[in-house]
Coordinates of C-alpha atoms in Angstrom, one line a residue:
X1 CA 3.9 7.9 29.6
X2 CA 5.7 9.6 26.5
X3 CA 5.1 7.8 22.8
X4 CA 8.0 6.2 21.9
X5 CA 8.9 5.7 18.7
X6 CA 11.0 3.2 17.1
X7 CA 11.6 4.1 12.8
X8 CA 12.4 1.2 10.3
X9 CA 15.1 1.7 7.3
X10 CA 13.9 4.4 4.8
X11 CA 12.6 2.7 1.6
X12 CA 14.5 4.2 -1.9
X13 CA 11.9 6.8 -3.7
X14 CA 12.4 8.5 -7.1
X15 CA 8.7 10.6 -7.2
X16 CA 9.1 14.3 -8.1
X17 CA 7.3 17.3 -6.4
X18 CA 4.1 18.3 -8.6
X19 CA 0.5 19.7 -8.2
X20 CA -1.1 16.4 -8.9
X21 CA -4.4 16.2 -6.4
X22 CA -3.9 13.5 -5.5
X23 CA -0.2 12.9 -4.9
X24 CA -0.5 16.4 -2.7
X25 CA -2.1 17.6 0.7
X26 CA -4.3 14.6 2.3
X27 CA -2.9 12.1 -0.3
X28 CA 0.8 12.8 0.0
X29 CA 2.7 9.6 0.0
X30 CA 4.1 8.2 3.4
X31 CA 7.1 6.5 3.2
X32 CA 8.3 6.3 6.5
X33 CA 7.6 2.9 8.4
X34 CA 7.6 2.9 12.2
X35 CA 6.5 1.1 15.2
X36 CA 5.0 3.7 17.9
X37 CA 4.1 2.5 21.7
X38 CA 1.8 4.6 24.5
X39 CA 0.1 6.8 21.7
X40 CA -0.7 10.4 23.2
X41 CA -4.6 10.5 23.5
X42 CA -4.9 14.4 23.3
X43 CA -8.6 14.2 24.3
X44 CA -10.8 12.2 25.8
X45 CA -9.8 8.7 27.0
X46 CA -9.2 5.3 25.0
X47 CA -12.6 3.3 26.3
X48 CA -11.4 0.0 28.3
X49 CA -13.7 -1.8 26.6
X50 CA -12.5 -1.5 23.2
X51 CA -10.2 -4.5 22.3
X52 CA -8.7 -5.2 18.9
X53 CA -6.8 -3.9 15.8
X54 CA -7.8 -1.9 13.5
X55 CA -6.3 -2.4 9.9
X56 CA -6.1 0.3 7.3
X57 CA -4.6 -0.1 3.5
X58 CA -3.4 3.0 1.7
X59 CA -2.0 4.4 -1.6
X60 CA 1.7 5.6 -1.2
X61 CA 3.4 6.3 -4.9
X62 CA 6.9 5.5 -4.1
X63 CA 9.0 6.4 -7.8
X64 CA 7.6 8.8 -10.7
X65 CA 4.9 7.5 -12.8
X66 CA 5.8 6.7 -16.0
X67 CA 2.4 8.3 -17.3
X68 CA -0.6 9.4 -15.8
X69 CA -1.0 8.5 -12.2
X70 CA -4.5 7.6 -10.7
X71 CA -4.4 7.3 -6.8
X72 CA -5.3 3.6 -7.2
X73 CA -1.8 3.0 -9.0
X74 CA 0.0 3.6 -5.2
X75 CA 2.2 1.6 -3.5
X76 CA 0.1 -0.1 -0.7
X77 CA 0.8 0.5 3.3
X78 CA -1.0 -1.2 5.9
X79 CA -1.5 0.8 9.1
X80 CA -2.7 -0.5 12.1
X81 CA -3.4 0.9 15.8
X82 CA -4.0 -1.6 18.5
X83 CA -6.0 -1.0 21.0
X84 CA -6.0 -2.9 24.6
X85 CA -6.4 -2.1 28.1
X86 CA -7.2 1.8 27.4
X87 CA -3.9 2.1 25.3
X88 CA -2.7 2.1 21.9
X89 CA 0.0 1.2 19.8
X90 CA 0.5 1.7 15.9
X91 CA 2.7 0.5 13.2
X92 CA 2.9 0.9 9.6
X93 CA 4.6 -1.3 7.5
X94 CA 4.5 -1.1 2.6
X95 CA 2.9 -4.4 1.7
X96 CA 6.2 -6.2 0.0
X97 CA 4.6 -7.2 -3.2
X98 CA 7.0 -9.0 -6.1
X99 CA 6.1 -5.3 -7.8
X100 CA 6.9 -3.7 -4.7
X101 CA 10.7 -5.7 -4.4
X102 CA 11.0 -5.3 -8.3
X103 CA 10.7 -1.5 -8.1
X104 CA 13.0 -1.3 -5.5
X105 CA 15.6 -3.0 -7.1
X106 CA 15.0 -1.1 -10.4
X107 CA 15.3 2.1 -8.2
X108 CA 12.0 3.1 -10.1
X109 CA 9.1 2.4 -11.8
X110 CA 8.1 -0.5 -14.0
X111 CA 4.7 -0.5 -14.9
X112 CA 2.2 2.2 -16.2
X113 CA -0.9 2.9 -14.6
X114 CA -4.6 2.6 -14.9
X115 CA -5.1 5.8 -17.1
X116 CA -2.0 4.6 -19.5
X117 CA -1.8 2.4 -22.1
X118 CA -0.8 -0.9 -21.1
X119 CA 2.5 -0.7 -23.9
X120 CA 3.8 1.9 -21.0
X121 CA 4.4 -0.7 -19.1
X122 CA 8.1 -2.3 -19.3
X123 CA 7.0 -5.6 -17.5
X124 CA 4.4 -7.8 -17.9
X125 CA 1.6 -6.2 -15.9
X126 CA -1.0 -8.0 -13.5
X127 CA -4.7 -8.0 -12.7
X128 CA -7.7 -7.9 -15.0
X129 CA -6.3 -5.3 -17.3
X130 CA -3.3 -7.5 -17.7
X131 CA -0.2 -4.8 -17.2
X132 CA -0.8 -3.4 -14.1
X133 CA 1.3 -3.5 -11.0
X134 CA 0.0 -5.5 -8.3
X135 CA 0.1 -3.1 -5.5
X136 CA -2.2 -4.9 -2.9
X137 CA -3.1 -1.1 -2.0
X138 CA -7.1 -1.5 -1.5
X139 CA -8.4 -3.7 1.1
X140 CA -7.3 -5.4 3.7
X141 CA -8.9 -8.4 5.8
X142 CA -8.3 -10.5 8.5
X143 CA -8.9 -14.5 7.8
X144 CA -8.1 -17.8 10.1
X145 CA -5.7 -15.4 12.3
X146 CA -4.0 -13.7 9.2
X147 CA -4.1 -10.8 7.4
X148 CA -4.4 -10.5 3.7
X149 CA -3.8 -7.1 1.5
X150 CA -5.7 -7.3 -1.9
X151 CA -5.4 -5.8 -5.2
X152 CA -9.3 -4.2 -6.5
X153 CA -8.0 -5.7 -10.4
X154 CA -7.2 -9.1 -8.7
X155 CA -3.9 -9.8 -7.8
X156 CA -1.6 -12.3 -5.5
X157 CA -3.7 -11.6 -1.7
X158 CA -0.4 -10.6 0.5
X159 CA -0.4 -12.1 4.0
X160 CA 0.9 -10.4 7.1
X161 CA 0.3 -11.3 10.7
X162 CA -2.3 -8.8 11.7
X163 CA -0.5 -7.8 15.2
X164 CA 3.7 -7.4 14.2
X165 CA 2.6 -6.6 10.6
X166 CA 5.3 -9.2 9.6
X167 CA 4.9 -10.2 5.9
X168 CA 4.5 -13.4 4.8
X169 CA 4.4 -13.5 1.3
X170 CA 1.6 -14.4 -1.6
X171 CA -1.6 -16.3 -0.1
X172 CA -0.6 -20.1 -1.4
X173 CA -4.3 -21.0 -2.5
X174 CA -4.7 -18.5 -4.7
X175 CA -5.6 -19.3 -8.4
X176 CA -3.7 -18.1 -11.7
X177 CA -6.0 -15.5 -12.2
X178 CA -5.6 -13.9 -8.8
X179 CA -8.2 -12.7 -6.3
X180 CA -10.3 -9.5 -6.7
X181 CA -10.2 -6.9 -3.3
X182 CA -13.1 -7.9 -0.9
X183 CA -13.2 -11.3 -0.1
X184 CA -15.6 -11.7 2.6
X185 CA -15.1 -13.8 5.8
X186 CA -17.7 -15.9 7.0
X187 CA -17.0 -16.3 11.0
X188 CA -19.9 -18.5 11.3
X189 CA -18.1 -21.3 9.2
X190 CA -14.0 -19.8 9.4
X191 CA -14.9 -20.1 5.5
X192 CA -13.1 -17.1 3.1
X193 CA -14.8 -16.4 -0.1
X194 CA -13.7 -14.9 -2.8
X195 CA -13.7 -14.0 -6.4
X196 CA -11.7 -13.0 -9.7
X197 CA -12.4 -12.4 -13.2
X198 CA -10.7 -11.9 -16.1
X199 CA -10.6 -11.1 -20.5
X200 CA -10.5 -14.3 -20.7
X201 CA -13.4 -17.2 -20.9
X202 CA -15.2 -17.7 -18.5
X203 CA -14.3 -14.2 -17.6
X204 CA -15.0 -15.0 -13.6
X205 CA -14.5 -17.3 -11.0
X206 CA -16.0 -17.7 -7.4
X207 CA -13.6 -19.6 -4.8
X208 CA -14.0 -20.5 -1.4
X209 CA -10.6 -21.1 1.3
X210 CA -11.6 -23.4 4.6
X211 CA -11.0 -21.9 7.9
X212 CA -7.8 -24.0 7.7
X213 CA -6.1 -21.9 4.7
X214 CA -6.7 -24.5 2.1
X215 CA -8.8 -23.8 -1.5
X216 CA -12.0 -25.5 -1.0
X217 CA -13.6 -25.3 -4.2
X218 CA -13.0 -22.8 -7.8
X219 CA -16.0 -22.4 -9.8
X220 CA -16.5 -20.9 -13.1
X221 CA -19.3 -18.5 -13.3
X222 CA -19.5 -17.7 -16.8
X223 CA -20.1 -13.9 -17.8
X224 CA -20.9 -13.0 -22.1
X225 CA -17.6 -10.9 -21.9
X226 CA -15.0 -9.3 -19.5
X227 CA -16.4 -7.4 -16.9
X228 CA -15.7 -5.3 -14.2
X229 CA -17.1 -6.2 -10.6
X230 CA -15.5 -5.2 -7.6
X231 CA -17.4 -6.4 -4.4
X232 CA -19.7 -9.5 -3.6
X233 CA -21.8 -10.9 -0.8
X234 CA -23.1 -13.7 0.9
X235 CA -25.8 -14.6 2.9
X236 CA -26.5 -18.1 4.8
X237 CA -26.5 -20.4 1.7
X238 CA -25.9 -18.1 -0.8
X239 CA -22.7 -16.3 -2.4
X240 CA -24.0 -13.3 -5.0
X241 CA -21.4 -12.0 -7.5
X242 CA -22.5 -9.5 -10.1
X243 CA -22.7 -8.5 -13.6
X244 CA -23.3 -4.5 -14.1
X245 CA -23.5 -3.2 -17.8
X246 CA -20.3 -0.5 -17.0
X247 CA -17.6 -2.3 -18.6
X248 CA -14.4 -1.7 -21.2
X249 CA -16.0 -1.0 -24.9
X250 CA -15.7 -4.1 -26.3
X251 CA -14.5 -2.4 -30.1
X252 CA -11.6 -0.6 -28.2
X253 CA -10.7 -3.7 -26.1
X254 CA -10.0 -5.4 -29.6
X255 CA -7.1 -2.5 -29.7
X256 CA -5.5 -3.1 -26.0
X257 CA -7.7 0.2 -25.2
X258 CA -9.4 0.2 -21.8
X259 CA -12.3 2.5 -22.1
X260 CA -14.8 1.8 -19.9
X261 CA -18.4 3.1 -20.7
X262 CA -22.1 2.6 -19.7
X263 CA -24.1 -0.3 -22.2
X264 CA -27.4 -1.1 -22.8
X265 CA -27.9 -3.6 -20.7
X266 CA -29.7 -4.5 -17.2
X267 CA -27.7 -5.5 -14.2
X268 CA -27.1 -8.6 -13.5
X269 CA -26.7 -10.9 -10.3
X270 CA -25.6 -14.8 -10.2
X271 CA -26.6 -16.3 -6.6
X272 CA -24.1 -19.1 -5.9
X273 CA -25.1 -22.0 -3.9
X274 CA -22.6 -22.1 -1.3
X275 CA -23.8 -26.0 -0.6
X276 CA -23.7 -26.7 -4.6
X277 CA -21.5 -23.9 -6.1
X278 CA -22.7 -25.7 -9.8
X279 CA -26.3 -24.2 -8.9
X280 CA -26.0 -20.6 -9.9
X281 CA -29.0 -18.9 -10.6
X282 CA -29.3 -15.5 -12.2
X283 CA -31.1 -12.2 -11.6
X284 CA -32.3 -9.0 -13.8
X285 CA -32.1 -5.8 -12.3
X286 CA -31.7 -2.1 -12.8
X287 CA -29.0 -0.7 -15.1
X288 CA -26.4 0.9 -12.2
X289 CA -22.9 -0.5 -10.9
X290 CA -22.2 -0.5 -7.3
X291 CA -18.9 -0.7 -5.8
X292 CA -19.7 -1.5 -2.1
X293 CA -22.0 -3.9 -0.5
X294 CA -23.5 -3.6 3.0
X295 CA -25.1 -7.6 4.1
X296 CA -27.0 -9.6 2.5
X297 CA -29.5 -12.3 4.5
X298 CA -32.4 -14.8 3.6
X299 CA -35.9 -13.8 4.2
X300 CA -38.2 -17.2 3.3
X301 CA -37.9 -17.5 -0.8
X302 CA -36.1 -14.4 -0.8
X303 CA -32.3 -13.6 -0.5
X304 CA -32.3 -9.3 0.4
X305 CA -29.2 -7.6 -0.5
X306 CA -28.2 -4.1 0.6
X307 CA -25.5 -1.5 -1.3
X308 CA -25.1 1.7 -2.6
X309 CA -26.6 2.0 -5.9
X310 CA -25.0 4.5 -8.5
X311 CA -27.4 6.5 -10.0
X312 CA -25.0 8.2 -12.8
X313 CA -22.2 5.4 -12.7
X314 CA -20.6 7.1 -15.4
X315 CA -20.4 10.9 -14.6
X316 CA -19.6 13.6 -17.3
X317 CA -15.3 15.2 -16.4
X318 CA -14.9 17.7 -13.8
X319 CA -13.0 21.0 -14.7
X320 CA -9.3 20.1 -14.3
X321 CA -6.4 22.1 -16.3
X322 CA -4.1 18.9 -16.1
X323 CA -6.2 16.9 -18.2
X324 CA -7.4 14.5 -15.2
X325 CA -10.9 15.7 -15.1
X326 CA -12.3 12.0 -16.1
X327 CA -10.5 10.3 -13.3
X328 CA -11.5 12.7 -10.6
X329 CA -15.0 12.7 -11.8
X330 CA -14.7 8.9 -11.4
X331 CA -13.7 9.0 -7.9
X332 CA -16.5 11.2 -6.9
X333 CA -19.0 9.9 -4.9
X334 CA -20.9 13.5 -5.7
X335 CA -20.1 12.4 -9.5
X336 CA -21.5 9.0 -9.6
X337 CA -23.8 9.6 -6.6
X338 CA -24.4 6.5 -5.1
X339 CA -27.1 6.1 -2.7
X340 CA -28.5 3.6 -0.2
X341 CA -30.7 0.9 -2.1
X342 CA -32.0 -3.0 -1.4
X343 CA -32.6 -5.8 -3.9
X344 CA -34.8 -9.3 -3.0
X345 CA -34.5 -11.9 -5.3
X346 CA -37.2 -14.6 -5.1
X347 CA -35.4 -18.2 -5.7
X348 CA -38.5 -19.4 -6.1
X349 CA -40.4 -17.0 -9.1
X350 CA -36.7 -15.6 -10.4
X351 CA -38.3 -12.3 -9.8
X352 CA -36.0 -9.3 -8.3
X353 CA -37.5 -6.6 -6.3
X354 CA -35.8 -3.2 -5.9
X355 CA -36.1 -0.5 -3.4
X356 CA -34.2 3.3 -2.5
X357 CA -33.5 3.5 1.5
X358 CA -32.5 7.1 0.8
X359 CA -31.2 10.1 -1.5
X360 CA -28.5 10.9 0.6
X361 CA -25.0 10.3 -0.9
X362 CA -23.1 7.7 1.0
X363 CA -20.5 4.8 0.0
X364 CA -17.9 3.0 1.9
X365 CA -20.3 1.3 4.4
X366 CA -19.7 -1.1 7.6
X367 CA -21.9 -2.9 9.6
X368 CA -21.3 -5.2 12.9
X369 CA -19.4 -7.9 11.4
X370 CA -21.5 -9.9 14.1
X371 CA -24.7 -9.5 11.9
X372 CA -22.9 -10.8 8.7
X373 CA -25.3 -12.6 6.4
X374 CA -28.2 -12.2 8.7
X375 CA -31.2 -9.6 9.4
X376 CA -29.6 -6.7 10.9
X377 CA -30.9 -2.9 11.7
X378 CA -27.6 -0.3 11.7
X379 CA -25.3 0.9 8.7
X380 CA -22.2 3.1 8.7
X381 CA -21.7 4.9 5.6
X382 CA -18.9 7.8 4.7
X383 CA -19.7 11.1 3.4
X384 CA -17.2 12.7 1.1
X385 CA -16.1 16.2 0.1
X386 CA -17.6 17.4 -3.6
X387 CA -15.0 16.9 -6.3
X388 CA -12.7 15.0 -4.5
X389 CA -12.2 11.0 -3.0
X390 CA -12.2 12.5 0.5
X391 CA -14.0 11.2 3.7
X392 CA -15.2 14.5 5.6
X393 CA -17.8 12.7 7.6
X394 CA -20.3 9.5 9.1
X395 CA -23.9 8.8 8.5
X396 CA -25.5 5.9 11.3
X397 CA -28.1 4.8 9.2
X398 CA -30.9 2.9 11.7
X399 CA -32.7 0.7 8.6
X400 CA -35.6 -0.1 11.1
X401 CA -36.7 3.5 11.3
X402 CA -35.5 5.2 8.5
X403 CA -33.8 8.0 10.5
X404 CA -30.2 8.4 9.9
X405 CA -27.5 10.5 12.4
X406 CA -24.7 12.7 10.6
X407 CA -21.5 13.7 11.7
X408 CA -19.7 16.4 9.8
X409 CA -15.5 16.9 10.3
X410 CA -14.4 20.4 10.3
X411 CA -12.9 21.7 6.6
X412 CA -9.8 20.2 6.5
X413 CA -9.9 17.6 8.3
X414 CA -10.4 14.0 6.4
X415 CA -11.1 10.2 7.5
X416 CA -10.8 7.2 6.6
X417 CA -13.1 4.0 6.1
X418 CA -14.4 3.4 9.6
X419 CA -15.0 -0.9 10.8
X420 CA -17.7 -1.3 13.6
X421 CA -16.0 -2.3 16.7
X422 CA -18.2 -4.3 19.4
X423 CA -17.6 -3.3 22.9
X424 CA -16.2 -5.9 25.2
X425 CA -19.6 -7.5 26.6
X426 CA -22.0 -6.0 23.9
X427 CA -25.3 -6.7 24.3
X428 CA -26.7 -5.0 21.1
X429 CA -26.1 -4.4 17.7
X430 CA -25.0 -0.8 18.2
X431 CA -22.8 -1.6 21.5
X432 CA -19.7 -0.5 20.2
X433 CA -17.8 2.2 18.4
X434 CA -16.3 3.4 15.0
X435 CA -12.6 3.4 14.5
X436 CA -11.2 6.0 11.8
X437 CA -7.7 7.3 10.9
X438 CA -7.9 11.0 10.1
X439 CA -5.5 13.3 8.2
X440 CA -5.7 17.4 9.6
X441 CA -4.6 19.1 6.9
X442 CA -5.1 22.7 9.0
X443 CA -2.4 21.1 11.4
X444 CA 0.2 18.7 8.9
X445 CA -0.9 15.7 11.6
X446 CA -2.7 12.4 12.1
X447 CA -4.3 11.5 14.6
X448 CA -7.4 8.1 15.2
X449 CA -10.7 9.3 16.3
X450 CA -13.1 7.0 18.7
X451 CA -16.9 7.0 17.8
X452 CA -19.3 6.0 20.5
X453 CA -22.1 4.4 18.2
X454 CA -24.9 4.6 21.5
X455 CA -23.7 8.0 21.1
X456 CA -23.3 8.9 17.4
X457 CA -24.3 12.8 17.6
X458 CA -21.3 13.8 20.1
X459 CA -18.6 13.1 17.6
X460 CA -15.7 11.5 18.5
X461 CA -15.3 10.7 22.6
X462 CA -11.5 10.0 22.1
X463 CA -8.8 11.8 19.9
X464 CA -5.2 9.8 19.3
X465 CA -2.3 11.4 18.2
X466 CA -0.5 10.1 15.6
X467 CA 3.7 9.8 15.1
X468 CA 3.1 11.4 11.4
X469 CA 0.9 12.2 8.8
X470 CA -0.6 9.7 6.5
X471 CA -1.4 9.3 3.4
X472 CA -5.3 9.0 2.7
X473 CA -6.4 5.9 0.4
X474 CA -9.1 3.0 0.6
X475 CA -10.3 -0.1 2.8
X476 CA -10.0 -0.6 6.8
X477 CA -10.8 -3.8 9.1
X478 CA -11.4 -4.3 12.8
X479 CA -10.8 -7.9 14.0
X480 CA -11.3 -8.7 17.9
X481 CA -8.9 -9.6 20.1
X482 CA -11.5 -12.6 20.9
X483 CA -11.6 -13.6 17.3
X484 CA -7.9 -13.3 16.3
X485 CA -6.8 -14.8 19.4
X486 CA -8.6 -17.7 19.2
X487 CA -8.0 -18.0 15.1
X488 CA -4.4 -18.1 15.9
X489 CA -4.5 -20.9 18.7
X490 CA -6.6 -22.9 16.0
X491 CA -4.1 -22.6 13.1
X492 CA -1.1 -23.1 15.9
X493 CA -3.0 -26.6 17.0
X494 CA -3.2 -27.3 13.1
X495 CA 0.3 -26.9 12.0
X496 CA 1.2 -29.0 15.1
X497 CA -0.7 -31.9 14.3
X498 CA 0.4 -31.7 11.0
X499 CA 3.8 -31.4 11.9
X500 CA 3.5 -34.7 14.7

């Protein structure tokens, strides 16, 4: 059966051709939205028992920058492929932010950028750094049968309904300060938890949202200063936020300058009780900053926490005749070099144990979401291409062993994050596959590549064309059909009895 393709009204864009890196070849902007049915597998087959959505948020600048542009500055787009009874359908849809809508109207841009001083702006900005758009371009998860699209300097949380993309506005618990990107979802209690912070006292805040869609509770977790953290855990009874020592120079903040530099100080992690969020207690540990956490689980006194830990968070410029040198070096994983790493934290001496699980660099990890907050034995990480913020390949990392399975893609060709999807009737924690977008810049195409994880050195079993190229950019999500299906039928039960 042919693809066919149905294409939405073209959105109004203003940007100008340049060389910019990252506004060219695998991160040119998509701005066409369209809903595609009977996807063309070109090889392989789509495995029957694969049975969900996969979610993917991306960075698509729609009007000229007003200053420097850093990738993270785009417009997001969700994309999604949905996979059921061997076939697949896709859709892509911009996240309608109040920025988005504003921009629109304005027929171009209204606020500066991260590498641009804050008086660029000709709005009041949002997010940490306080002039910002509020993009909702870097991750993407799926909570109590909805979708919500996140900002990584804490913004509104956009919902959309994970299977028609529909958009359904702001989140409605969400506090003043907004929510950071990565909330985590806790399908063992329907619980979201999140977090924000701030340049204001406290300067962060941890929040939890029940399985119904209402806030539960909004703690303060009081940092010395603003700070800069962009992921957190959880474990059983346990939510842990951080505190790294790479944060804006406090002198230059005094002068709206957002310089952001390495100080003299060890990390630092506060272990919320999620039973008694008032009981937070805090850990010393190496100086690093990690963007990305794996799981985290309880082992007797000790809560064990796994992430990639950056072992030169703030790397010297790459060469770059445009003057964006520092940015690129800052998106670098071969900059920064962030490697595989585990902390224990005794509750009952306050002492933190530290260990590497390997010197290869990898970021952008997944695990089975079934394994959340528990023991577990596999990790998925990404690989990227030196220089650049570019996926060229997989690393199954079995944490039992220490052995670890890589998959290179040919030059050219780049991915993007890739969720853990169980198989229909898995028995096992690696019954399943890998799900990943990827961009062919050989070819101008997309296409979605399949990942049997039983059989991780054979590459991709199934290739899925694409109806254009997209743009390349940040955070993914798998959700079961089991899952969102029965998430749905809860929160339709919900609003009836509320409604009765």
């Amino acid at each position: 059966m042919a693809m066919k393709i149905e294409r939405l009204p073209a959105i109004r864009s203003t940007l100008q051709p340049s060389n910019h890196p990252y506004l060219t070849g695998a991160w040119t902007p998509q701005y066409e939205e369209v809903n595609a049915f009977d996807l063309e597998v070109i090889e392989g087959a789509i495995p029957e028992d694969l049975d969900g959505i996969y979610l993917r948020n991306t960075e698509n600048q729609i009007h000229q920058p007003l200053g420097k542009y850093h990738p993270f500055d785009g417009d997001g787009m969700i994309h999604q492929i949905d996979f059921r009874r061997g076939k697949a359908h896709y859709r892509n849809r911009f996240v309608r932010s109040r920025c988005f809508q504003a921009e629109q109207e304005a027929g171009g841009s209204l606020w500066g950028g991260l590498q641009d001083k804050p008086s660029l702006s000709r709005r009041p900005g949002f997010g940490a750094h306080g002039s910002l758009k509020d993009s909702a371009s870097t991750d993407i998860i799926v909570h109590a049968g909805q979708a919500i699209a996140t900002f990584y300097q804490c913004g509104e949380g956009y919902v959309m309904d994970p299977e028609t993309l529909e958009q359904l506005g702001p989140a409605p618990w969400v506090p003043i300060d907004g929510i950071s990107a990565h909330p985590k979802v806790d399908e063992r209690t329907g619980e979201l938890l999140f977090f924000n912070y701030s340049k204001h006292a406290p300067y962060m805040h941890y929040g939890v949202v029940d399985a119904d869609g209402r806030l539960k509770s909004y703690t303060p977790v009081p940092l010395p200063g603003p700070r800069l953290p962009h992921d957190m855990a959880f474990s059983e009874n346990w939510a842990i936020l951080n505190d790294f020592p790479v944060f804006w120079d406090e002198g230059l903040l005094e002068h709206n300058i957002h310089a952001v530099r390495l100080h003299d100080l060890p990390s630092r992690f506060a272990l919320v009780n999620r039973n008694d969020p008032s009981d937070i207690r805090w850990f010393d540990a190496a100086p690093t900053y990690v963007l990305h956490w794996l799981n985290a689980w309880e082992e007797g006194d000790e809560v064990v926490l796994d992430g990639y830990f950056q072992n030169n968070p703030t790397p010297d410029p790459l060469p770059h005749d445009g003057g964006l040198g520092a940015m690129m070096a800052h998106i670098d994983e071969n900059s920064f070099r962030p490697t595989l790493h585990r902390w224990r934290f005794n509750l009952r001496t306050g002492e933190t144990r530290e260990q590497s699980l390997g010197d290869q660099l990898v970021e952008f990890g997944m695990i089975n979401q079934r394994y959340l907050a528990q023991p577990y034995r596999y990790a998925y990480s990404t690989t990227t291409k030196p220089g650049w913020f570019l996926f060229n390949g997989f690393v199954k990392h079995d944490l039992e062993t220490g052995e670890s399975t890589t998959i290179t893609l040919p030059e050219g060709r780049y991915a993007s994050e890739a969720p853990f999807a169980p198989r229909v009737g898995a028995e096992d924690e690696d019954d399943g596959y890998l799900v990943s977008f990827v961009i062919d810049e050989n070819q101008g195409t997309s296409e979605c590549i399949i990942i049997d994880c039983k059989r991780f050195a054979d590459g991709p079993i199934c290739r899925i064309a694409l109806p254009h190229k997209i743009s390349s950019g940040t955070h993914s999500h798998w959700v079961e059909r089991e899952v969102l299906e029965r998430d749905k039928a809860a929160r339709r039960e919900r609003l009836m009895a509320a409604a009765a």
